[in-house]
Tab-separated table of C-alpha atoms in Angstrom:
chain	number	residue	atom	x	y	z
J	24	MET	CA	29.138	80.364	-48.829
J	25	THR	CA	28.469	82.404	-51.706
J	26	SER	CA	27.360	86.155	-51.602
J	27	PRO	CA	24.146	87.852	-52.820
J	28	GLY	CA	24.816	88.179	-56.655
J	29	SER	CA	28.028	85.903	-56.529
J	30	VAL	CA	28.585	82.705	-58.257
J	31	THR	CA	31.488	79.954	-57.585
J	32	PHE	CA	32.704	77.329	-59.632
J	33	GLY	CA	33.616	73.689	-59.748
J	34	LEU	CA	35.886	71.179	-61.223
J	35	LEU	CA	34.212	67.562	-61.455
J	36	LEU	CA	37.666	65.709	-61.252
J	37	PRO	CA	37.410	62.974	-64.093
J	38	SER	CA	37.560	59.533	-62.025
J	39	ARG	CA	35.127	57.988	-64.254
J	40	GLU	CA	37.065	58.975	-67.411
J	41	LEU	CA	40.346	57.904	-66.407
J	42	ALA	CA	38.730	54.307	-66.385
J	43	MET	CA	36.630	55.041	-70.009
J	44	TYR	CA	39.545	56.245	-72.131
J	45	PRO	CA	43.227	55.257	-72.388
J	46	PRO	CA	45.197	53.796	-70.637
J	47	HIS	CA	41.998	52.805	-68.691
J	48	ASP	CA	43.609	52.905	-65.456
J	49	GLY	CA	41.878	55.110	-63.354
J	50	ASP	CA	45.230	56.374	-61.748
J	51	PRO	CA	44.034	58.564	-58.582
J	52	ARG	CA	47.326	60.542	-58.424
J	53	ARG	CA	46.094	62.214	-61.590
J	54	LEU	CA	43.298	63.049	-59.961
J	55	VAL	CA	45.298	64.992	-57.298
J	56	GLU	CA	47.480	66.780	-59.971
J	57	TRP	CA	44.095	67.935	-61.506
J	58	ALA	CA	43.246	69.428	-58.268
J	59	VAL	CA	46.258	71.000	-57.731
J	60	ARG	CA	46.083	72.785	-60.872
J	61	ALA	CA	42.388	73.519	-60.517
J	62	GLU	CA	43.511	75.420	-57.590
J	63	GLU	CA	46.209	77.398	-59.144
J	64	LEU	CA	43.650	77.913	-61.489
J	65	GLY	CA	41.153	79.810	-59.295
J	66	PHE	CA	38.215	77.131	-59.180
J	67	ASP	CA	36.651	77.244	-56.310
J	68	ALA	CA	35.882	73.393	-55.703
J	69	VAL	CA	37.023	70.140	-57.189
J	70	TRP	CA	34.354	67.419	-56.891
J	71	VAL	CA	34.315	63.386	-57.181
J	72	GLY	CA	31.721	60.994	-58.305
J	73	ASP	CA	30.669	57.809	-56.769
J	74	SER	CA	30.186	53.866	-57.602
J	75	LEU	CA	31.363	50.486	-57.652
J	76	LEU	CA	31.390	48.565	-60.504
J	77	ALA	CA	28.404	50.413	-62.202
J	78	LYS	CA	30.733	52.630	-63.174
J	79	PRO	CA	34.563	52.039	-62.237
J	80	ARG	CA	36.218	54.621	-60.262
J	81	ALA	CA	38.734	55.566	-57.530
J	82	GLU	CA	36.911	55.702	-54.314
J	83	PRO	CA	35.618	59.612	-53.255
J	84	LEU	CA	36.768	60.181	-49.713
J	85	SER	CA	40.071	58.704	-50.332
J	86	VAL	CA	40.713	60.819	-53.255
J	87	LEU	CA	39.724	64.077	-51.586
J	88	ALA	CA	41.979	63.070	-48.167
J	89	GLY	CA	44.641	63.056	-50.882
J	90	VAL	CA	43.344	66.403	-52.392
J	91	ALA	CA	43.356	67.892	-48.772
J	92	ALA	CA	46.971	66.792	-48.697
J	93	VAL	CA	48.486	69.109	-51.253
J	94	THR	CA	45.769	72.222	-51.404
J	95	GLU	CA	45.170	75.037	-49.012
J	96	ARG	CA	41.941	76.793	-50.015
J	97	ILE	CA	39.738	74.839	-52.543
J	98	ASP	CA	36.662	73.264	-51.015
J	99	LEU	CA	36.330	69.694	-51.612
J	100	GLY	CA	33.227	67.963	-52.639
J	101	THR	CA	31.469	64.226	-53.510
J	102	ALA	CA	29.433	64.425	-56.944
J	103	VAL	CA	27.656	62.960	-55.342
J	104	LEU	CA	28.219	59.958	-52.788
J	105	LEU	CA	25.924	57.106	-52.061
J	106	ALA	CA	25.296	57.341	-48.605
J	107	SER	CA	22.155	54.700	-48.608
J	108	MET	CA	25.550	51.977	-49.719
J	109	ARG	CA	27.252	52.878	-46.442
J	110	ASN	CA	27.948	52.373	-42.912
J	111	ALA	CA	26.497	55.490	-41.047
J	112	THR	CA	28.997	55.847	-38.377
J	113	GLN	CA	32.020	54.569	-40.818
J	114	LEU	CA	30.839	56.983	-43.451
J	115	ALA	CA	30.855	59.562	-40.653
J	116	GLN	CA	34.211	59.036	-39.736
J	117	GLN	CA	35.858	59.175	-43.233
J	118	ALA	CA	33.686	62.131	-43.412
J	119	ALA	CA	35.512	63.901	-40.527
J	120	THR	CA	38.859	62.396	-40.938
J	121	VAL	CA	38.592	64.177	-44.923
J	122	ASP	CA	37.363	67.789	-43.297
J	123	ALA	CA	39.746	67.666	-40.680
J	124	LEU	CA	42.588	67.005	-43.133
J	125	SER	CA	41.248	69.903	-45.232
J	126	GLY	CA	40.786	72.485	-42.525
J	127	GLY	CA	36.714	72.407	-43.317
J	128	ARG	CA	36.888	72.376	-46.246
J	129	LEU	CA	34.660	69.195	-46.892
J	130	ILE	CA	31.065	69.314	-48.954
J	131	LEU	CA	29.585	65.951	-48.550
J	132	GLY	CA	26.801	65.796	-51.655
J	133	VAL	CA	24.541	63.110	-51.287
J	134	GLY	CA	22.315	61.260	-53.170
J	135	ALA	CA	19.606	58.076	-53.140
J	136	GLY	CA	21.223	56.839	-56.702
J	137	PRO	CA	19.729	56.657	-59.942
J	138	PRO	CA	17.135	53.340	-60.834
J	139	GLY	CA	18.767	50.643	-63.011
J	140	GLU	CA	19.846	47.339	-63.145
J	141	GLU	CA	23.935	48.138	-62.732
J	142	VAL	CA	23.435	50.337	-59.578
J	143	ASN	CA	20.727	47.652	-58.133
J	144	ALA	CA	24.007	45.262	-58.400
J	145	ASP	CA	26.276	47.576	-56.832
J	146	PHE	CA	23.925	47.857	-53.869
J	147	ASP	CA	23.598	44.162	-53.499
J	148	LEU	CA	27.295	43.773	-53.820
J	149	VAL	CA	27.090	45.541	-50.142
J	150	GLY	CA	24.040	44.205	-48.734
J	151	ALA	CA	22.518	47.502	-48.975
J	152	ASP	CA	18.404	47.966	-49.810
J	153	PHE	CA	18.184	49.666	-53.369
J	154	ASP	CA	14.580	49.846	-52.705
J	155	ARG	CA	14.901	51.880	-49.617
J	156	ARG	CA	17.461	54.035	-50.614
J	157	GLY	CA	15.905	57.431	-50.564
J	158	THR	CA	14.679	56.656	-46.883
J	159	ARG	CA	18.238	55.224	-45.752
J	160	MET	CA	20.046	58.062	-47.514
J	161	VAL	CA	18.392	60.410	-44.765
J	162	GLU	CA	18.504	58.014	-41.877
J	163	VAL	CA	22.466	57.862	-42.823
J	164	VAL	CA	23.126	61.770	-42.947
J	165	HIS	CA	20.779	61.887	-39.656
J	166	ARG	CA	23.150	59.510	-38.043
J	167	ALA	CA	26.403	61.023	-39.019
J	168	ARG	CA	25.387	64.565	-37.923
J	169	GLU	CA	24.692	63.019	-34.535
J	170	LEU	CA	27.977	61.937	-34.216
J	171	TRP	CA	29.363	64.998	-35.751
J	172	ARG	CA	27.875	66.978	-33.258
J	173	ALA	CA	28.246	64.667	-30.265
J	174	GLU	CA	26.376	66.432	-27.806
J	175	GLY	CA	25.978	65.311	-24.308
J	176	THR	CA	28.904	62.765	-25.847
J	177	PRO	CA	31.767	62.449	-23.126
J	178	THR	CA	35.022	63.185	-24.847
J	179	GLN	CA	36.576	60.024	-24.483
J	180	GLN	CA	33.578	58.688	-26.065
J	181	ARG	CA	33.123	60.885	-28.853
J	182	LEU	CA	34.124	60.183	-32.564
J	183	GLN	CA	37.793	61.007	-33.541
J	184	PRO	CA	38.727	63.046	-35.258
J	185	VAL	CA	36.702	65.811	-34.550
J	186	CYS	CA	35.199	67.863	-37.797
J	187	ALA	CA	37.079	71.083	-38.126
J	188	THR	CA	33.633	72.257	-39.416
J	189	GLU	CA	31.218	72.806	-36.081
J	190	GLY	CA	28.538	70.075	-36.291
J	191	GLY	CA	30.534	68.370	-39.292
J	192	PRO	CA	30.670	68.908	-42.795
J	193	ARG	CA	28.194	71.094	-45.267
J	194	LEU	CA	25.676	68.234	-46.527
J	195	TRP	CA	24.409	68.701	-50.484
J	196	LEU	CA	21.291	66.662	-51.887
J	197	GLY	CA	21.822	65.807	-55.416
J	198	GLY	CA	17.965	65.139	-56.643
J	199	SER	CA	15.509	66.909	-58.390
J	200	GLY	CA	12.088	64.415	-58.084
J	201	PRO	CA	9.262	65.857	-55.543
J	202	ARG	CA	10.359	64.238	-52.127
J	203	GLY	CA	14.534	65.268	-53.153
J	204	LEU	CA	13.257	68.930	-53.250
J	205	LYS	CA	11.485	68.361	-49.948
J	206	ARG	CA	14.762	66.793	-47.879
J	207	ALA	CA	16.525	69.313	-49.828
J	208	GLY	CA	14.501	72.240	-48.130
J	209	GLN	CA	14.039	70.397	-44.857
J	210	HIS	CA	17.452	69.039	-44.054
J	211	PHE	CA	20.096	69.944	-46.022
J	212	ASP	CA	22.862	72.692	-46.453
J	213	GLY	CA	22.836	72.670	-50.337
J	214	TRP	CA	20.374	71.426	-53.210
J	215	PHE	CA	22.860	69.900	-56.226
J	216	PRO	CA	20.633	68.876	-59.136
J	217	THR	CA	21.800	67.509	-62.510
J	218	ALA	CA	19.445	70.319	-63.929
J	219	PRO	CA	18.661	69.495	-67.634
J	220	VAL	CA	16.786	72.722	-68.320
J	221	ALA	CA	17.683	76.315	-66.508
J	222	GLU	CA	13.773	77.368	-66.414
J	223	THR	CA	13.144	74.313	-64.914
J	224	PHE	CA	16.030	74.396	-62.399
J	225	GLY	CA	14.772	77.757	-61.376
J	226	GLU	CA	11.109	76.391	-60.873
J	227	GLN	CA	12.476	73.856	-58.570
J	228	LEU	CA	14.985	76.268	-56.235
J	229	ALA	CA	12.016	77.992	-55.959
J	230	THR	CA	9.998	75.021	-54.087
J	231	VAL	CA	12.758	73.832	-52.443
J	232	ARG	CA	13.203	77.343	-50.603
J	233	GLY	CA	9.392	76.925	-50.046
J	234	HIS	CA	9.727	73.742	-48.261
J	235	ALA	CA	12.895	75.467	-46.254
J	236	ALA	CA	10.525	78.583	-45.297
J	237	ASP	CA	7.895	75.722	-44.203
J	238	ALA	CA	10.337	73.705	-42.007
J	239	GLY	CA	11.498	77.157	-40.333
J	240	ARG	CA	14.827	77.848	-42.181
J	241	ASP	CA	16.267	80.459	-43.711
J	242	PRO	CA	15.631	79.653	-47.618
J	243	ALA	CA	18.519	82.041	-47.703
J	244	SER	CA	20.911	79.451	-46.421
J	245	ILE	CA	20.380	76.968	-49.090
J	246	THR	CA	23.213	77.009	-51.965
J	247	ALA	CA	21.815	76.568	-55.116
J	248	ALA	CA	24.162	74.700	-56.897
J	249	ALA	CA	23.936	72.633	-60.663
J	250	TYR	CA	26.022	69.944	-61.879
J	251	LEU	CA	26.457	70.449	-65.369
J	252	THR	CA	28.060	68.495	-68.538
J	253	VAL	CA	30.155	70.528	-71.232
J	254	ASN	CA	32.190	70.253	-74.088
J	255	ILE	CA	33.802	73.308	-75.359
J	256	GLY	CA	35.500	73.310	-79.001
J	257	GLU	CA	34.631	73.696	-82.882
J	258	PRO	CA	30.872	72.663	-82.381
J	259	GLU	CA	30.813	69.227	-84.802
J	260	THR	CA	33.846	68.018	-82.764
J	261	ALA	CA	32.399	69.164	-79.836
J	262	ALA	CA	28.967	67.297	-80.304
J	263	ALA	CA	30.904	64.124	-81.402
J	264	GLU	CA	32.575	64.129	-78.150
J	265	VAL	CA	29.757	64.706	-75.708
J	266	ALA	CA	27.897	61.615	-77.779
J	267	GLU	CA	30.870	59.247	-76.953
J	268	HIS	CA	31.165	60.238	-74.069
J	269	SER	CA	27.281	59.710	-72.876
J	270	LYS	CA	27.877	56.046	-74.593
J	271	LEU	CA	30.791	55.441	-72.666
J	272	TYR	CA	29.488	56.692	-69.313
J	273	TYR	CA	25.735	56.093	-68.974
J	274	GLY	CA	25.708	53.759	-72.604
J	275	VAL	CA	22.707	55.585	-73.506
J	276	GLU	CA	22.435	58.023	-76.736
J	277	ILE	CA	22.783	61.713	-75.810
J	278	GLU	CA	18.991	62.533	-76.510
J	279	VAL	CA	18.576	60.184	-73.716
J	280	LEU	CA	20.946	61.502	-71.460
J	281	ARG	CA	19.883	65.303	-71.937
J	282	ARG	CA	16.256	64.320	-71.177
J	283	VAL	CA	17.872	64.380	-66.977
J	284	MET	CA	21.121	65.755	-67.185
J	285	GLY	CA	22.322	69.503	-68.376
J	286	THR	CA	24.671	68.550	-71.102
J	287	HIS	CA	26.028	71.212	-73.674
J	288	SER	CA	28.448	71.595	-76.296
J	289	GLY	CA	30.030	74.127	-78.743
J	290	SER	CA	31.776	77.623	-78.849
J	291	PRO	CA	33.286	78.533	-76.505
J	292	ALA	CA	30.729	81.519	-76.583
J	293	GLU	CA	27.235	78.804	-77.173
J	294	VAL	CA	28.493	77.038	-73.869
J	295	ALA	CA	29.512	80.039	-72.433
J	296	ALA	CA	25.610	81.801	-72.638
J	297	TRP	CA	24.263	78.226	-71.534
J	298	LEU	CA	25.891	78.220	-68.277
J	299	GLN	CA	24.658	82.093	-67.938
J	300	SER	CA	21.126	81.079	-68.387
J	301	TYR	CA	21.691	78.658	-64.846
J	302	ILE	CA	23.198	81.999	-63.052
J	303	ASP	CA	20.778	84.212	-64.091
J	304	ALA	CA	18.083	81.235	-62.856
J	305	GLY	CA	19.778	81.573	-59.246
J	306	CYS	CA	22.264	79.160	-59.329
J	307	GLU	CA	24.955	79.778	-56.958
J	308	HIS	CA	27.728	77.759	-57.631
J	309	ILE	CA	28.199	75.158	-60.743
J	310	CYS	CA	30.033	71.778	-60.951
J	311	ILE	CA	31.288	71.209	-64.433
J	312	ARG	CA	32.250	68.138	-65.482
J	313	LEU	CA	34.476	68.131	-68.932
J	314	ALA	CA	33.103	65.393	-71.177
J	315	SER	CA	35.981	64.964	-73.011
J	316	PRO	CA	38.845	62.346	-73.318
J	317	ASP	CA	41.159	65.446	-73.505
J	318	VAL	CA	40.650	67.194	-69.990
J	319	ASP	CA	43.764	69.639	-70.163
J	320	ALA	CA	42.964	71.356	-73.591
J	321	GLN	CA	39.406	71.440	-72.107
J	322	LEU	CA	40.189	72.989	-68.824
J	323	ASP	CA	42.193	75.954	-70.952
J	324	ARG	CA	39.146	76.751	-72.728
J	325	LEU	CA	37.093	76.700	-69.531
J	326	VAL	CA	39.264	78.956	-67.581
J	327	GLU	CA	39.297	81.783	-70.261
J	328	MET	CA	35.506	81.689	-69.887
J	329	LEU	CA	35.219	81.534	-65.950
J	330	PRO	CA	35.921	86.111	-65.907
J	331	GLU	CA	33.117	86.940	-67.842
J	332	LEU	CA	30.671	84.427	-66.055
J	333	ARG	CA	31.532	85.585	-62.396
J	334	ARG	CA	30.945	88.962	-63.547
């Protein structure tokens, strides 16, 4: 949890990029190595995305279990996990295991899943109902919380392991539609949209916190986060890499992607100013995805920017 007026930063581990760019092997050991480096560089969290064949990559909770074993401080999160594709009890056990392994550092970011034929096909693969994915997501989260809390359950019948975090790991919701904003305010510990425009992010954050107040919750208890994509470098080269990333990752032109996802490229000063606009709009945690085949070079440039943004 951030303190008033502060901002924390997370790094999205490039699980999808390892399959997109050469050598196309998706090696999860490299993700663990990047997570260790992110902790050493002072990041506050590392995140991993989720999909089956729509966007092939390593399974996120498995990756985070590996990260938990070799890190000590950094938060571990899913950005975001498609909870409605999972069995609620098995997901609760998996998340509890990662939370216990990490000593309570797990943030379970969940989402309903975007529309699209490829995502629909993933739901079919596991026998999940794509059309009910939003409602089902809430049902899965509710059931998981019941299992984590195990109120009135005899000790020998409780889910094992017991979460290190009392009541279960933090739950953040990705999404910015009207139902998503309401669900975030009513039921979740954090709100985690892709936030294409900072001004809109601020307006929607006020809506989320309004729903929280209506539900009798403390609006300030909901962490305001954003999932943002950047490429830092010479403007023309950075723009070309972001455009290539959009085509490889989503199969769409960058102009289309920018309508639904916060994405920016340019010099360090330009990218820093863009990130600052989200902080000014009330963002308390920024998960940064590096849209480039050269993650290490981008990471070096990003780290140089963070001290000023933290101030």
